[in-house]
Amino acid sequence: MGEFELIHHYFAAAACARGGEGVALGIGDDCALLQLPAGEQLAVSTDTLVVGVHFPHAADPYLLGQRALAVSASDLAAMGATPIGFTLALTLPDAQPEWLQAFARGLDKMAAQCALSLIGGDTTRGPLSLTLTVFGRVPSGQALLRSGAQAGDLLCVGGNLGNAAGALALVLEQQQAEPAVSQPLLEHYWSPQPQLALGQALRGKASAALDISDGLLADCGHIAKASGVSLLIEQQRLPLSTALLQLSGEAGALRCALSGGDDYVLAFTMAEQHLPALREAGHSVHVIGRVVSGQGVQLLDKHGAQVALPAQGYQHFGSTGD
Amino acid sequence: MGEFELIHHYFAAAACARGGEGVALGIGDDCALLQLPAGEQLAVSTDTLVVGVHFPHAADPYLLGQRALAVSASDLAAMGATPIGFTLALTLPDAQPEWLQAFARGLDKMAAQCALSLIGGDTTRGPLSLTLTVFGRVPSGQALLRSGAQAGDLLCVGGNLGNAAGALALVLEQQQAEPAVSQPLLEHYWSPQPQLALGQALRGKASAALDISDGLLADCGHIAKASGVSLLIEQQRLPLSTALLQLSGEAGALRCALSGGDDYVLAFTMAEQHLPALREAGHSVHVIGRVVSGQGVQLLDKHGAQVALPAQGYQHFGSTGD
């Protein structure tokens, strides 16, 4: 079976089923063609997942397919973009039909959930890795950047923090837990929910936004640096799940929330006046701190006293973070 | 040094220097933002190159940088698109400054030549591989597809065929040759010239087009299948370089031209009436056959008799081609 047939065969569902708004030409030619409504910009993001680095060799291909696309779609959420499509560059040591079928099913499930069409890709032989490039659209000038946070804004997150870091110990089988604890954490790890609706709702409201992939402290550092401000995080306001507290205890859960990566929950800054409308619309918004003049990130205990920062999130090729 | 700093440091030239027409936001946020003029579509293509599969372990990083981007930009040429930018997903076993610097210089040289800006990417640890996604723009409805070839059209190519396949034997050190022979072939292999100007000139003229990556026969098969026609290739009209003829002899050169991949020369079908204007504008156009009703690809000798087709170009995970 040739390269194109392989892609067509296993990924047909993800390629066709989405309706393809914005996709003028999908898989099968030298390029795909995307069409944007007047007054909109295209948001683009690329992420690579490598076996043994970003997921274990024994990873369930169905879960891997889900997670790979969710991780990339989360970047669209962070810009407030409406999903259009994605390309998949899949490098595989060999073509195992069962593996491909399960991977494609997981990918398709997340594609359907995010309203993303598979528009193209490449299949190559080599050590297992995946590079996904996602495309979305956003009205010109309304994309959520990292650079607009202003002193006086609230610092918010879109959901519980630290679940993925907690789950990682279960994924790597360093820790065990009863199903009531392990299941919700593993589900969060393997099937993170890109906060696309929240991202779109934040257009015109959030002054800065990103999705938490490197860990709360590291990612807040990105906003602080890009915006030229200081972010104060009130430790006791961090939303922690019951499952994580049961697995890791309070101190461990806090460590996961502050420094663990892969949560793919939005962190954003916003004037307080926008809070009621978001909550009325049913969006999950947790205020965890505020923006002040200065630079960097500061962590405060329940008395408002500054706490020493723990080690920051995972960084490739380095240890200092950005 | 963190991931972002690594990318910024080595790839700054490719990221900034291009002027960035069409790029509203480049590297550094969750997504890049592209802006299209009204009435234009975005062309997107993704290609992966894996060490040991698409290039040797000892490949010169400067040449690899050039070649990786040229291979992807060639897909934009094949659609008749005007280049905008690209993302680079770079997986590396370790961060060697000399390697990264040389790779970035080669990438930047080709980026400047193709007027492509680096707009984003990802750097991960793992076995060496590169996934590039390129973006271009094309007036709506004018992209060159594979599906429009019509009986009566000419079959043309944009330059000499088989040079890359000839060079591969030199790259793999299976063959040696004097510099006058090896240099032009190796240059073609490591620094293919995406035929962007020709592609743009073919808008509104070519009925079908692609770039030759799998080999002439295999790629003509793609046009024949997508268009529902038969392509007749006249063997004695295939343009062959002096260097390839000297390296491989006539029979060997012909084999390279028919079945070798990686030429990244355009193949296209077109009504004869467009030929003079293209040649007057200085474009290299070689007529190598014609389109007839039927299906598949047929090879004719100098007497017009049908010749048996040799084995087709390289295919991942398969042997039959598309």
PDB file of N, CA, C and O in Angstrom, chain B residues 160-163 181 184-185 238-247 253:
ATOM      1  N   ASN B 160      15.844  19.521 -16.088  1.00  0.00           N
ATOM      2  CA  ASN B 160      16.457  18.198 -16.224  1.00  0.00           C
ATOM      3  C   ASN B 160      15.950  17.218 -15.172  1.00  0.00           C
ATOM      4  O   ASN B 160      15.683  17.604 -14.037  1.00  0.00           O
ATOM      5  N   LEU B 161      15.850  15.967 -15.576  1.00  0.00           N
ATOM      6  CA  LEU B 161      15.322  14.916 -14.705  1.00  0.00           C
ATOM      7  C   LEU B 161      16.433  13.952 -14.300  1.00  0.00           C
ATOM      8  O   LEU B 161      17.360  13.712 -15.074  1.00  0.00           O
ATOM      9  N   GLY B 162      16.302  13.360 -13.123  1.00  0.00           N
ATOM     10  CA  GLY B 162      17.186  12.274 -12.723  1.00  0.00           C
ATOM     11  C   GLY B 162      18.459  12.695 -12.012  1.00  0.00           C
ATOM     12  O   GLY B 162      19.187  11.845 -11.496  1.00  0.00           O
ATOM     13  N   ASN B 163      18.719  14.002 -11.946  1.00  0.00           N
ATOM     14  CA  ASN B 163      19.963  14.452 -11.305  1.00  0.00           C
ATOM     15  C   ASN B 163      20.052  14.012  -9.842  1.00  0.00           C
ATOM     16  O   ASN B 163      21.113  13.598  -9.377  1.00  0.00           O
ATOM     17  N   VAL B 181      31.788  16.352 -12.825  1.00  0.00           N
ATOM     18  CA  VAL B 181      30.563  15.538 -12.904  1.00  0.00           C
ATOM     19  C   VAL B 181      29.819  15.576 -11.564  1.00  0.00           C
ATOM     20  O   VAL B 181      28.599  15.792 -11.513  1.00  0.00           O
ATOM     21  N   PRO B 184      27.917  19.417 -10.001  1.00  0.00           N
ATOM     22  CA  PRO B 184      26.549  19.869 -10.348  1.00  0.00           C
ATOM     23  C   PRO B 184      25.465  18.917  -9.846  1.00  0.00           C
ATOM     24  O   PRO B 184      24.371  19.352  -9.474  1.00  0.00           O
ATOM     25  N   LEU B 185      25.765  17.625  -9.808  1.00  0.00           N
ATOM     26  CA  LEU B 185      24.764  16.665  -9.330  1.00  0.00           C
ATOM     27  C   LEU B 185      24.543  16.820  -7.823  1.00  0.00           C
ATOM     28  O   LEU B 185      23.395  16.850  -7.349  1.00  0.00           O
ATOM     29  N   LEU B 238      13.064  13.210 -22.845  1.00  0.00           N
ATOM     30  CA  LEU B 238      13.347  13.539 -21.446  1.00  0.00           C
ATOM     31  C   LEU B 238      14.645  14.342 -21.351  1.00  0.00           C
ATOM     32  O   LEU B 238      15.686  13.904 -21.853  1.00  0.00           O
ATOM     33  N   PRO B 239      14.624  15.504 -20.716  1.00  0.00           N
ATOM     34  CA  PRO B 239      15.842  16.309 -20.611  1.00  0.00           C
ATOM     35  C   PRO B 239      16.802  15.730 -19.565  1.00  0.00           C
ATOM     36  O   PRO B 239      16.412  15.537 -18.407  1.00  0.00           O
ATOM     37  N   LEU B 240      18.021  15.421 -20.006  1.00  0.00           N
ATOM     38  CA  LEU B 240      19.026  14.802 -19.129  1.00  0.00           C
ATOM     39  C   LEU B 240      20.266  15.689 -19.106  1.00  0.00           C
ATOM     40  O   LEU B 240      20.688  16.196 -20.147  1.00  0.00           O
ATOM     41  N   SER B 241      20.859  15.871 -17.949  1.00  0.00           N
ATOM     42  CA  SER B 241      22.042  16.733 -17.861  1.00  0.00           C
ATOM     43  C   SER B 241      23.277  15.988 -18.357  1.00  0.00           C
ATOM     44  O   SER B 241      23.354  14.758 -18.271  1.00  0.00           O
ATOM     45  N   THR B 242      24.242  16.752 -18.836  1.00  0.00           N
ATOM     46  CA  THR B 242      25.517  16.172 -19.269  1.00  0.00           C
ATOM     47  C   THR B 242      26.176  15.426 -18.113  1.00  0.00           C
ATOM     48  O   THR B 242      26.707  14.329 -18.283  1.00  0.00           O
ATOM     49  N   ALA B 243      26.121  16.017 -16.925  1.00  0.00           N
ATOM     50  CA  ALA B 243      26.769  15.391 -15.769  1.00  0.00           C
ATOM     51  C   ALA B 243      26.153  14.022 -15.482  1.00  0.00           C
ATOM     52  O   ALA B 243      26.871  13.052 -15.231  1.00  0.00           O
ATOM     53  N   LEU B 244      24.829  13.938 -15.548  1.00  0.00           N
ATOM     54  CA  LEU B 244      24.172  12.650 -15.270  1.00  0.00           C
ATOM     55  C   LEU B 244      24.520  11.627 -16.340  1.00  0.00           C
ATOM     56  O   LEU B 244      24.794  10.457 -16.024  1.00  0.00           O
ATOM     57  N   LEU B 245      24.544  12.055 -17.598  1.00  0.00           N
ATOM     58  CA  LEU B 245      24.900  11.134 -18.690  1.00  0.00           C
ATOM     59  C   LEU B 245      26.338  10.637 -18.508  1.00  0.00           C
ATOM     60  O   LEU B 245      26.625   9.453 -18.727  1.00  0.00           O
ATOM     61  N   GLN B 246      27.225  11.523 -18.066  1.00  0.00           N
ATOM     62  CA  GLN B 246      28.616  11.108 -17.856  1.00  0.00           C
ATOM     63  C   GLN B 246      28.728  10.153 -16.680  1.00  0.00           C
ATOM     64  O   GLN B 246      29.495   9.189 -16.721  1.00  0.00           O
ATOM     65  N   LEU B 247      27.960  10.395 -15.644  1.00  0.00           N
ATOM     66  CA  LEU B 247      28.041   9.537 -14.452  1.00  0.00           C
ATOM     67  C   LEU B 247      27.430   8.166 -14.708  1.00  0.00           C
ATOM     68  O   LEU B 247      27.997   7.138 -14.323  1.00  0.00           O
ATOM     69  N   ALA B 253      21.015   6.933 -16.934  1.00  0.00           N
ATOM     70  CA  ALA B 253      20.422   8.271 -16.785  1.00  0.00           C
ATOM     71  C   ALA B 253      18.915   8.208 -17.008  1.00  0.00           C
ATOM     72  O   ALA B 253      18.139   8.844 -16.296  1.00  0.00           O
TER      73      ALA B 253
END
